mmCIF file of N, CA, C and O in Angstrom:
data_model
loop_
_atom_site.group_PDB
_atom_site.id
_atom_site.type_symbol
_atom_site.label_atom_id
_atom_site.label_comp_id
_atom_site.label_asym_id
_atom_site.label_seq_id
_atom_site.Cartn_x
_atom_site.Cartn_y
_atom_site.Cartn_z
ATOM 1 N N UNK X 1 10.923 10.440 -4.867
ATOM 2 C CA UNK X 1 11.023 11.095 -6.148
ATOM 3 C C UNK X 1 12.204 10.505 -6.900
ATOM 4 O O UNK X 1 13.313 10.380 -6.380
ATOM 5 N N UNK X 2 11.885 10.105 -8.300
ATOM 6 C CA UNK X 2 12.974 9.591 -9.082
ATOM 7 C C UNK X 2 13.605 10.684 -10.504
ATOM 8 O O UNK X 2 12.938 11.430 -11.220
ATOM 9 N N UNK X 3 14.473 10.528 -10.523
ATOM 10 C CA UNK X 3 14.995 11.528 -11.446
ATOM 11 C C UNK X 3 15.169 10.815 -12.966
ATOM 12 O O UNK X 3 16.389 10.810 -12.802
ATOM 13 N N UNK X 4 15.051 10.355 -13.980
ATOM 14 C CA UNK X 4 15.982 9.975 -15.113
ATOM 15 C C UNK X 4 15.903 10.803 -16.755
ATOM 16 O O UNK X 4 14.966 11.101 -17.497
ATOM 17 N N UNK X 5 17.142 10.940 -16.817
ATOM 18 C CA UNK X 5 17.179 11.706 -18.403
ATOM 19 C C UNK X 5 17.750 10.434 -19.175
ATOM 20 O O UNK X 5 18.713 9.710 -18.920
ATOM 21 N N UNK X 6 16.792 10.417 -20.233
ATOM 22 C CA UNK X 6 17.088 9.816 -21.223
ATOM 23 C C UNK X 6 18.547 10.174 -21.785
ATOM 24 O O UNK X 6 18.895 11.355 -21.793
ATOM 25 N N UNK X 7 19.630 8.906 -22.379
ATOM 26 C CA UNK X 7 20.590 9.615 -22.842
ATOM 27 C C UNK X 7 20.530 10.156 -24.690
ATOM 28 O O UNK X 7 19.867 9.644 -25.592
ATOM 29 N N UNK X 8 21.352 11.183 -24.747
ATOM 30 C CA UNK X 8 21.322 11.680 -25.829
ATOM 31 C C UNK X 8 21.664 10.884 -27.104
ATOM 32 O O UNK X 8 22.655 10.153 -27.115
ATOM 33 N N UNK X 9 20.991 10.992 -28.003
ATOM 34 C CA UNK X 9 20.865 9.394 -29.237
ATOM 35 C C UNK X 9 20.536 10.128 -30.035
ATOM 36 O O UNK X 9 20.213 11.267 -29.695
ATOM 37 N N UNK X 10 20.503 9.740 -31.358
ATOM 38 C CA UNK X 10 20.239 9.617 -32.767
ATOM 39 C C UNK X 10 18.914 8.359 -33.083
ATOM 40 O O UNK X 10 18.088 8.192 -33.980
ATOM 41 N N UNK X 11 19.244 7.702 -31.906
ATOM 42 C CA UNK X 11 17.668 6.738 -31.683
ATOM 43 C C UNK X 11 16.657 7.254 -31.101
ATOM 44 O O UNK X 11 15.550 6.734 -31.240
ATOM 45 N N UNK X 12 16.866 8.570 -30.205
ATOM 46 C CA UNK X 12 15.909 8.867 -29.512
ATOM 47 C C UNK X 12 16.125 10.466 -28.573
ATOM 48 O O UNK X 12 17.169 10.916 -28.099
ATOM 49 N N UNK X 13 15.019 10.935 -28.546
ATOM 50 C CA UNK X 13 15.125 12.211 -27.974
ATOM 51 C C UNK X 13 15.612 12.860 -26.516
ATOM 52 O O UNK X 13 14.645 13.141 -25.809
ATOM 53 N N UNK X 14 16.287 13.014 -26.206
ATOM 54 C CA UNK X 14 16.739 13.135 -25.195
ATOM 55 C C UNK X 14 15.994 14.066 -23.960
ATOM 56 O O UNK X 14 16.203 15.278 -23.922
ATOM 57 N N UNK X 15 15.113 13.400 -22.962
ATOM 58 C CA UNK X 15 14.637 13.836 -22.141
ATOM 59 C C UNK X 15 14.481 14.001 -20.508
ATOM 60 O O UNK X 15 15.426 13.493 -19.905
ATOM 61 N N UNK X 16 13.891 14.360 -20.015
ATOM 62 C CA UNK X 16 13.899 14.633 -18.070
ATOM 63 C C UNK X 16 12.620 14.059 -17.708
ATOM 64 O O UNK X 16 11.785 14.678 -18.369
ATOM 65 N N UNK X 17 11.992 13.109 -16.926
ATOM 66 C CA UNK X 17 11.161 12.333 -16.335
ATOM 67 C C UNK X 17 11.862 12.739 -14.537
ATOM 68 O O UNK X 17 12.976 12.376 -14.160
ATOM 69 N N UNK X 18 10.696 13.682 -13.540
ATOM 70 C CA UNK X 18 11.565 13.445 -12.584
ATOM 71 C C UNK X 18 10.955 12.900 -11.351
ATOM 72 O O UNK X 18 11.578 12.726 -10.303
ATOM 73 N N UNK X 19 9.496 12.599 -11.563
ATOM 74 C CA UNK X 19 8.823 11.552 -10.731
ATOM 75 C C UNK X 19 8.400 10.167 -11.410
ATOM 76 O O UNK X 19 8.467 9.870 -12.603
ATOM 77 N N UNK X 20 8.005 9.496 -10.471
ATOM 78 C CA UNK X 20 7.585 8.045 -10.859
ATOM 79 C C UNK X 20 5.911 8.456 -11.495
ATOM 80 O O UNK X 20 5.479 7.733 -12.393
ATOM 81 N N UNK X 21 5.215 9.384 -11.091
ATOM 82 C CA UNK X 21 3.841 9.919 -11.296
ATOM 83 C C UNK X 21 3.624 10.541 -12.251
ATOM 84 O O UNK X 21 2.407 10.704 -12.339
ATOM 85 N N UNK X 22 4.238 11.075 -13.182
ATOM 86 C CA UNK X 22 4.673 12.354 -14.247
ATOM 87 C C UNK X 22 4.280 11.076 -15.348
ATOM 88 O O UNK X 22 4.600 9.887 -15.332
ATOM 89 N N UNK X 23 3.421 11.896 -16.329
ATOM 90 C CA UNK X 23 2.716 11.358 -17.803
ATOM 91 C C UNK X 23 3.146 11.712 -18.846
ATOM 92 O O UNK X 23 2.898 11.403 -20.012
ATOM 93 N N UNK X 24 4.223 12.801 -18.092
ATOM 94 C CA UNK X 24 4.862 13.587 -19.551
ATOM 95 C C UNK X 24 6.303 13.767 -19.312
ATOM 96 O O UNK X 24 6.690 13.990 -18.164
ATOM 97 N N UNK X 25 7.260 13.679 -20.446
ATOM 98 C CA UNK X 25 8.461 13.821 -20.336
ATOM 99 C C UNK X 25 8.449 15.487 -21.195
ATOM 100 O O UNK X 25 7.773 15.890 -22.142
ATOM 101 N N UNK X 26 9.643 16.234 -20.260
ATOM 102 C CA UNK X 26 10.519 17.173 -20.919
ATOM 103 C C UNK X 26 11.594 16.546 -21.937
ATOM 104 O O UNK X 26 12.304 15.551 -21.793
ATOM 105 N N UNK X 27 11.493 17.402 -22.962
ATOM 106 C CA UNK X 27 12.563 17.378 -23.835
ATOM 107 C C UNK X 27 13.609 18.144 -24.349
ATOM 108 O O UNK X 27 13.559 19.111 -25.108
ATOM 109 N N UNK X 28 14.790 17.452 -23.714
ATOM 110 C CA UNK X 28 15.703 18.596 -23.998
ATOM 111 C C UNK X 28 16.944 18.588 -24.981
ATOM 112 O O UNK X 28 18.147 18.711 -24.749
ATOM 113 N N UNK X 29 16.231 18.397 -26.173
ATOM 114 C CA UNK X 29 17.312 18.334 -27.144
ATOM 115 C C UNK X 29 16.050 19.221 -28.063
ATOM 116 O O UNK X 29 14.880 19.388 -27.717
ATOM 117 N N UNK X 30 16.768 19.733 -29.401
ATOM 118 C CA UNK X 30 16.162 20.476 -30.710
ATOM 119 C C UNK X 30 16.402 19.474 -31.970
ATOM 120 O O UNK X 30 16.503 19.935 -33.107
ATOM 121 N N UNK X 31 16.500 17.870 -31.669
ATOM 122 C CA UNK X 31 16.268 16.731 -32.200
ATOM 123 C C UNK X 31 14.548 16.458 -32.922
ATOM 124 O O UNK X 31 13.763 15.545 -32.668
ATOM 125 N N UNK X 32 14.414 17.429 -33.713
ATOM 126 C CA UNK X 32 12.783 17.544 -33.946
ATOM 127 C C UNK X 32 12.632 16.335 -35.204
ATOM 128 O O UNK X 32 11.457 16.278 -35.568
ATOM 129 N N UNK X 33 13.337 15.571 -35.791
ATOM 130 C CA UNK X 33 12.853 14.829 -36.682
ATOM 131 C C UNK X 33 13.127 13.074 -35.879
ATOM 132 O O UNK X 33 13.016 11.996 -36.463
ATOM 133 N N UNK X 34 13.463 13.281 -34.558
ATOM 134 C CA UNK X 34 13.404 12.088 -34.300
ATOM 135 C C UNK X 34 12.192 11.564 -33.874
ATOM 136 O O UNK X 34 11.316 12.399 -33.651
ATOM 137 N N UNK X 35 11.801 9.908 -33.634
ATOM 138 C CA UNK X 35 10.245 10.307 -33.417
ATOM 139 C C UNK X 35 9.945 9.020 -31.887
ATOM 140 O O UNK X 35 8.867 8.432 -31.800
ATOM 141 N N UNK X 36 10.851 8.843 -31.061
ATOM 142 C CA UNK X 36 11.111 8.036 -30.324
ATOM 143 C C UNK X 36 11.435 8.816 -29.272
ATOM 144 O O UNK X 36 11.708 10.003 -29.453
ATOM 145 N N UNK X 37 11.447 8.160 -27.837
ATOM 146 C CA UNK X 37 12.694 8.880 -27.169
ATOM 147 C C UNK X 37 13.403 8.075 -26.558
ATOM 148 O O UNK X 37 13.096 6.887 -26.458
ATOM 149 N N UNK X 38 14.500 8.603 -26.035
ATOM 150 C CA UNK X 38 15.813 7.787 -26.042
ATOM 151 C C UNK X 38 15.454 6.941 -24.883
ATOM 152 O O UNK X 38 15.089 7.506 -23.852
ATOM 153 N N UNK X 39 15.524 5.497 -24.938
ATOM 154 C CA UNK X 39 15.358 4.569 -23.825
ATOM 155 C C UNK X 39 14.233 3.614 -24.114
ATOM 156 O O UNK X 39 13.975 2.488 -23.687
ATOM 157 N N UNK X 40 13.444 4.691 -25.266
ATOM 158 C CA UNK X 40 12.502 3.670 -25.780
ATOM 159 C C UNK X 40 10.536 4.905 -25.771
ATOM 160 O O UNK X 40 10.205 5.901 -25.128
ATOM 161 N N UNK X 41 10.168 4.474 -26.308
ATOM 162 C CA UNK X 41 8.504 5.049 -26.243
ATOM 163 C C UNK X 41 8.582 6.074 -27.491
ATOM 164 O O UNK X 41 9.581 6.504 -28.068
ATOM 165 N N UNK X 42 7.324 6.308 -27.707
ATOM 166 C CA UNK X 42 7.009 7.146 -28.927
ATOM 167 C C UNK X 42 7.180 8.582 -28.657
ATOM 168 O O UNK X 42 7.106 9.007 -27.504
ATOM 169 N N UNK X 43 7.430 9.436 -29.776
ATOM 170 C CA UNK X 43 7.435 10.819 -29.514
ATOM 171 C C UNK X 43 7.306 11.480 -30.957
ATOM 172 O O UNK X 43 8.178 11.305 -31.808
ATOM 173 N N UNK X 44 6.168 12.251 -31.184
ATOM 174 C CA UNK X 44 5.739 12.891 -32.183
ATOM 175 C C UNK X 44 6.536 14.039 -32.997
ATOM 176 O O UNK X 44 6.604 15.152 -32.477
ATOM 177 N N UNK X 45 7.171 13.799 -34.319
ATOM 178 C CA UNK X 45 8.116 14.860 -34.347
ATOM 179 C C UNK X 45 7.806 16.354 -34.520
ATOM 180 O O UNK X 45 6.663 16.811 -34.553
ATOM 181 N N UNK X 46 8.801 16.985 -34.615
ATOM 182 C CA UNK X 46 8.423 18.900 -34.557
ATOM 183 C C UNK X 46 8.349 18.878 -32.870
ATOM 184 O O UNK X 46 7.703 19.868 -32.524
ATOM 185 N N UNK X 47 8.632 18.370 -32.115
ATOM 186 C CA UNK X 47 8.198 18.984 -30.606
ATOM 187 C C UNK X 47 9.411 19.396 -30.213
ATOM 188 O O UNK X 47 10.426 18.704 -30.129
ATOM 189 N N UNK X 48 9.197 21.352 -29.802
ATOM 190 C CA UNK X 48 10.555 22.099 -29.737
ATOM 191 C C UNK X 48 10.959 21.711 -28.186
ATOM 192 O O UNK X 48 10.110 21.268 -27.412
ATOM 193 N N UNK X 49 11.925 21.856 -27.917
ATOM 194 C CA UNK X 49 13.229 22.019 -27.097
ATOM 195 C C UNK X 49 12.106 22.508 -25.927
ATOM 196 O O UNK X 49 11.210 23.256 -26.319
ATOM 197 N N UNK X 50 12.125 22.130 -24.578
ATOM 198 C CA UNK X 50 11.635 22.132 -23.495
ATOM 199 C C UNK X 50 10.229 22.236 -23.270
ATOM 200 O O UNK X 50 9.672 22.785 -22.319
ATOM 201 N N UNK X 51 9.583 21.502 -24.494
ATOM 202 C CA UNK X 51 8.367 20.914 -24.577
ATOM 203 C C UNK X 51 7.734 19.956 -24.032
ATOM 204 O O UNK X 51 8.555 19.464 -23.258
ATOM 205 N N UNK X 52 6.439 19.179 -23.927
ATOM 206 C CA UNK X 52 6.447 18.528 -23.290
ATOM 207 C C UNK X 52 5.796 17.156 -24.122
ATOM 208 O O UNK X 52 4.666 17.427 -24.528
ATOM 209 N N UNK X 53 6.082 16.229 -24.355
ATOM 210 C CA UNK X 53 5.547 14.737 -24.868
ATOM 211 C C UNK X 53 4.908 13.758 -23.948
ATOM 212 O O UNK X 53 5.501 13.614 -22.879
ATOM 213 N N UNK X 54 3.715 12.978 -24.145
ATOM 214 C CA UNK X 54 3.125 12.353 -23.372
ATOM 215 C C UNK X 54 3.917 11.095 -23.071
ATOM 216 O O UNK X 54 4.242 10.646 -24.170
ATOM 217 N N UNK X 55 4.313 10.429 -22.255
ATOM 218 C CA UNK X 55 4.718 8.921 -21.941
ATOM 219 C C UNK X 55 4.052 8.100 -21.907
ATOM 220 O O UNK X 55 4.614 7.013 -22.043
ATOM 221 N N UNK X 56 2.234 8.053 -21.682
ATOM 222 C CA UNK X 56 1.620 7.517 -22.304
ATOM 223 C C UNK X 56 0.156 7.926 -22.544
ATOM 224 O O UNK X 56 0.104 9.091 -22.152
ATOM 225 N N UNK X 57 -0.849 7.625 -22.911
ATOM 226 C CA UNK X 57 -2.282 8.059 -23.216
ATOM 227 C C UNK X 57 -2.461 8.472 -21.985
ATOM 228 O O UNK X 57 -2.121 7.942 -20.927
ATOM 229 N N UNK X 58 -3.314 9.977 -22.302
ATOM 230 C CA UNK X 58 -4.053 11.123 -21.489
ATOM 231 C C UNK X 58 -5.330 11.193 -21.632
ATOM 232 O O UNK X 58 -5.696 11.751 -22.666
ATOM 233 N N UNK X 59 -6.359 10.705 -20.742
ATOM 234 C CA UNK X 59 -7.682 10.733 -21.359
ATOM 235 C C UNK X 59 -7.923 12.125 -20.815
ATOM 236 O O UNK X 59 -7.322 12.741 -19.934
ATOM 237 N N UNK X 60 -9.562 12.657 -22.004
ATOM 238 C CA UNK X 60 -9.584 13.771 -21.431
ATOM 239 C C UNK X 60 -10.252 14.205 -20.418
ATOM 240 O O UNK X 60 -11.287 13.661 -20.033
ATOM 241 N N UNK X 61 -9.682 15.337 -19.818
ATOM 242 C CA UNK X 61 -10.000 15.503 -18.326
ATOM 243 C C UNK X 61 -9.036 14.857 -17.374
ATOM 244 O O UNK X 61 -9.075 14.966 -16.148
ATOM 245 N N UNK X 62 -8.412 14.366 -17.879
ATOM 246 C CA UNK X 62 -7.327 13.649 -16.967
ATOM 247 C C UNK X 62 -6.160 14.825 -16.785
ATOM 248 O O UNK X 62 -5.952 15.742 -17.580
ATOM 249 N N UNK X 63 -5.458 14.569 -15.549
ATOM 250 C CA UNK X 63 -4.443 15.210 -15.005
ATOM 251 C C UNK X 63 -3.505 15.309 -15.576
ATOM 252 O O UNK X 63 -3.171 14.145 -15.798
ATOM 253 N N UNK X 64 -2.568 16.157 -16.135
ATOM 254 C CA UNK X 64 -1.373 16.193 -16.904
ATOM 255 C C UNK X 64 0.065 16.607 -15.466
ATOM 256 O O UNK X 64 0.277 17.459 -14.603
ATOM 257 N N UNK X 65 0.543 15.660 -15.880
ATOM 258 C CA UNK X 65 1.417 15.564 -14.426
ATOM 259 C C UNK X 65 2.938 15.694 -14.974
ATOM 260 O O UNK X 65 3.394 15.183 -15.997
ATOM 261 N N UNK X 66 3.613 16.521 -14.014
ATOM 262 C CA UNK X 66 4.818 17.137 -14.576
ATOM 263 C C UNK X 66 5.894 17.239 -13.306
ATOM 264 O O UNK X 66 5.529 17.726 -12.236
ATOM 265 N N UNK X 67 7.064 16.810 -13.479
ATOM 266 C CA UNK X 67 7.740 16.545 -12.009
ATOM 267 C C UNK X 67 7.317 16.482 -10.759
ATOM 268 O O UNK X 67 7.783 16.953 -9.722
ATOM 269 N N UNK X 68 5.855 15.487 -11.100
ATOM 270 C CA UNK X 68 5.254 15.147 -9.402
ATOM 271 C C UNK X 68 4.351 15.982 -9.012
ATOM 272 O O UNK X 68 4.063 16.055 -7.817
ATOM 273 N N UNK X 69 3.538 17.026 -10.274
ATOM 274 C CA UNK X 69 2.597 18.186 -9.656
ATOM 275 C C UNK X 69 1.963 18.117 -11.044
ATOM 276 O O UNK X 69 2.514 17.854 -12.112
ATOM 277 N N UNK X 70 0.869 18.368 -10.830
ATOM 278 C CA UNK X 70 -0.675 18.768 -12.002
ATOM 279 C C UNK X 70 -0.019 20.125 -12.242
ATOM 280 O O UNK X 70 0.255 21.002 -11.423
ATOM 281 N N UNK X 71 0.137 20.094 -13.342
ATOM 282 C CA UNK X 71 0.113 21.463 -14.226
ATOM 283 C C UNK X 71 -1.082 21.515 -15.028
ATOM 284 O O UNK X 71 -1.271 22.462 -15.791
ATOM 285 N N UNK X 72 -1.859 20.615 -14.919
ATOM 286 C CA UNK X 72 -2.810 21.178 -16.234
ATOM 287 C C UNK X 72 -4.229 19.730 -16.191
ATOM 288 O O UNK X 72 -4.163 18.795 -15.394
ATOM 289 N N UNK X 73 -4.767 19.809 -16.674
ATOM 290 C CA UNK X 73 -5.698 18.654 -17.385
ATOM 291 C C UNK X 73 -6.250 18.607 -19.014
ATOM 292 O O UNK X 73 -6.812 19.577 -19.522
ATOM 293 N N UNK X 74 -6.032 17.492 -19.651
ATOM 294 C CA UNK X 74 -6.162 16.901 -20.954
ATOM 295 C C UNK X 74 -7.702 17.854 -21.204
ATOM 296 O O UNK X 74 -8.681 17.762 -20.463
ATOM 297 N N UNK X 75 -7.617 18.639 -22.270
ATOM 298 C CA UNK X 75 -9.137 19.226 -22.960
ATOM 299 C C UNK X 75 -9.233 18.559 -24.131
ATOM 300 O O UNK X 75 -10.057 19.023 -24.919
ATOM 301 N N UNK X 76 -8.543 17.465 -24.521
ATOM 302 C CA UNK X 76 -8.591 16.641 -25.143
ATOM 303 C C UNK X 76 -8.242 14.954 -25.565
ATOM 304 O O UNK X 76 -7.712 15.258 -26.633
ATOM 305 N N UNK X 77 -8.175 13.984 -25.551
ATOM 306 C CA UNK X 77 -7.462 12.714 -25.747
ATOM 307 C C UNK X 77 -6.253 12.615 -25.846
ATOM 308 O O UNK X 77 -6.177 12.669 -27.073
ATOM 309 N N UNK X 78 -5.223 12.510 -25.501
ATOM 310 C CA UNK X 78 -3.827 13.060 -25.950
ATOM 311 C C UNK X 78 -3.278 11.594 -25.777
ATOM 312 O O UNK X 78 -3.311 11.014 -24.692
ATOM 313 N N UNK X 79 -2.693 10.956 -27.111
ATOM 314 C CA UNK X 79 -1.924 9.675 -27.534
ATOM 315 C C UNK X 79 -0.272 9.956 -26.769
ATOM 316 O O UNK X 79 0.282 11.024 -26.508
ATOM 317 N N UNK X 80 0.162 8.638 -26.577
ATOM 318 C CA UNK X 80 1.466 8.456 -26.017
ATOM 319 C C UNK X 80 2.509 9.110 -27.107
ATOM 320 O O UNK X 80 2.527 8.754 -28.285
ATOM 321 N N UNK X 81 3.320 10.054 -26.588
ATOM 322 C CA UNK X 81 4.250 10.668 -27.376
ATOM 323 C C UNK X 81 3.709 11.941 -28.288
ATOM 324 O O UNK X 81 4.215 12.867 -28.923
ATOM 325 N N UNK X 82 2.687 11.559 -28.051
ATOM 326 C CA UNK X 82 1.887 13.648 -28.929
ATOM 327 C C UNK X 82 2.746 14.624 -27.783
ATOM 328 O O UNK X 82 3.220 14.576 -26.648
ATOM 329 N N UNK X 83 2.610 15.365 -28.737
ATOM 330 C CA UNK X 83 2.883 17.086 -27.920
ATOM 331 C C UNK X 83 1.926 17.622 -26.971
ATOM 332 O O UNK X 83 0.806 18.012 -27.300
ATOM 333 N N UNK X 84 2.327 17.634 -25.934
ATOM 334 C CA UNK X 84 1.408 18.228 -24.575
ATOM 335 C C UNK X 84 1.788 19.789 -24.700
ATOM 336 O O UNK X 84 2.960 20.060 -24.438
ATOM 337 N N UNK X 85 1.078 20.670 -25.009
ATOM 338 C CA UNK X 85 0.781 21.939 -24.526
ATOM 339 C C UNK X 85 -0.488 22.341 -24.536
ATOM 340 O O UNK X 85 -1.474 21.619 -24.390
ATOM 341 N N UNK X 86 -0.454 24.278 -24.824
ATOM 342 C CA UNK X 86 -2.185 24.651 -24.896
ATOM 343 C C UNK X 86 -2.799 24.289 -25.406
ATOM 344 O O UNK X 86 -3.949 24.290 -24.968
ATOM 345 N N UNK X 87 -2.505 23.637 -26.854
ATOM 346 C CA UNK X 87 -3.654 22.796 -27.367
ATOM 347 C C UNK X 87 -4.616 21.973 -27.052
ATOM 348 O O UNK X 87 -5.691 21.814 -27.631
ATOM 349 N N UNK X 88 -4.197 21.438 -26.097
ATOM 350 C CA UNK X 88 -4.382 20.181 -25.746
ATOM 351 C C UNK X 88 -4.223 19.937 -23.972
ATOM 352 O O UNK X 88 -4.559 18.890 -23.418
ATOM 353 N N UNK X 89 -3.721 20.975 -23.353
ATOM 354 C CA UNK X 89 -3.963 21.043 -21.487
ATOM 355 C C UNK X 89 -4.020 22.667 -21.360
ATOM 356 O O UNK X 89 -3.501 23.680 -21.831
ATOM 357 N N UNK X 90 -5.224 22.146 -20.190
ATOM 358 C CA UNK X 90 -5.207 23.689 -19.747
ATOM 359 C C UNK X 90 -5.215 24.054 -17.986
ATOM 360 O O UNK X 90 -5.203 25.222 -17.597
#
């Protein structure tokens, strides 16, 4: 298991990735007009404070993976850096 938080930037959103397997980063800053995250990759803005952003394309039906465990699967297509919640995993 690997741990890394993005560092905190004005380039980029500051987040928690804590497996090598995980499709989605936590975000833990209230940095909502940035649209990157810090270290590099896309991230859709408005996504609140311990939300979750894709790291990269989610097809649907696919597994939504979150510190090394399925929390959910894609009920829809979900692009690299969109907002992962109910909308969109269930």
């Amino acid at each position: 298991m690997t741990t890394s938080i993005g560092p905190s930037s004005e380039n980029g959103r500051k987040h928690v990735v804590v497996n090598n397997h995980d499709n989605v980063a936590t975000l833990l800053d209230a940095e909502l007009a940035l649209t990157t995250l810090a270290g590099g990759g896309p991230c859709a803005a408005g996504i609140p404070f311990g939300h979750k952003a894709a790291l990269r394309p989610i097809a649907e039906g696919e597994a939504v993976i979150k510190y090394g465990v399925t929390i959910g699967h894609a009920t829809a297509a979900i692009a690299a850096g969109e907002h992962v919640h109910v909308h969109n995993c269930e």
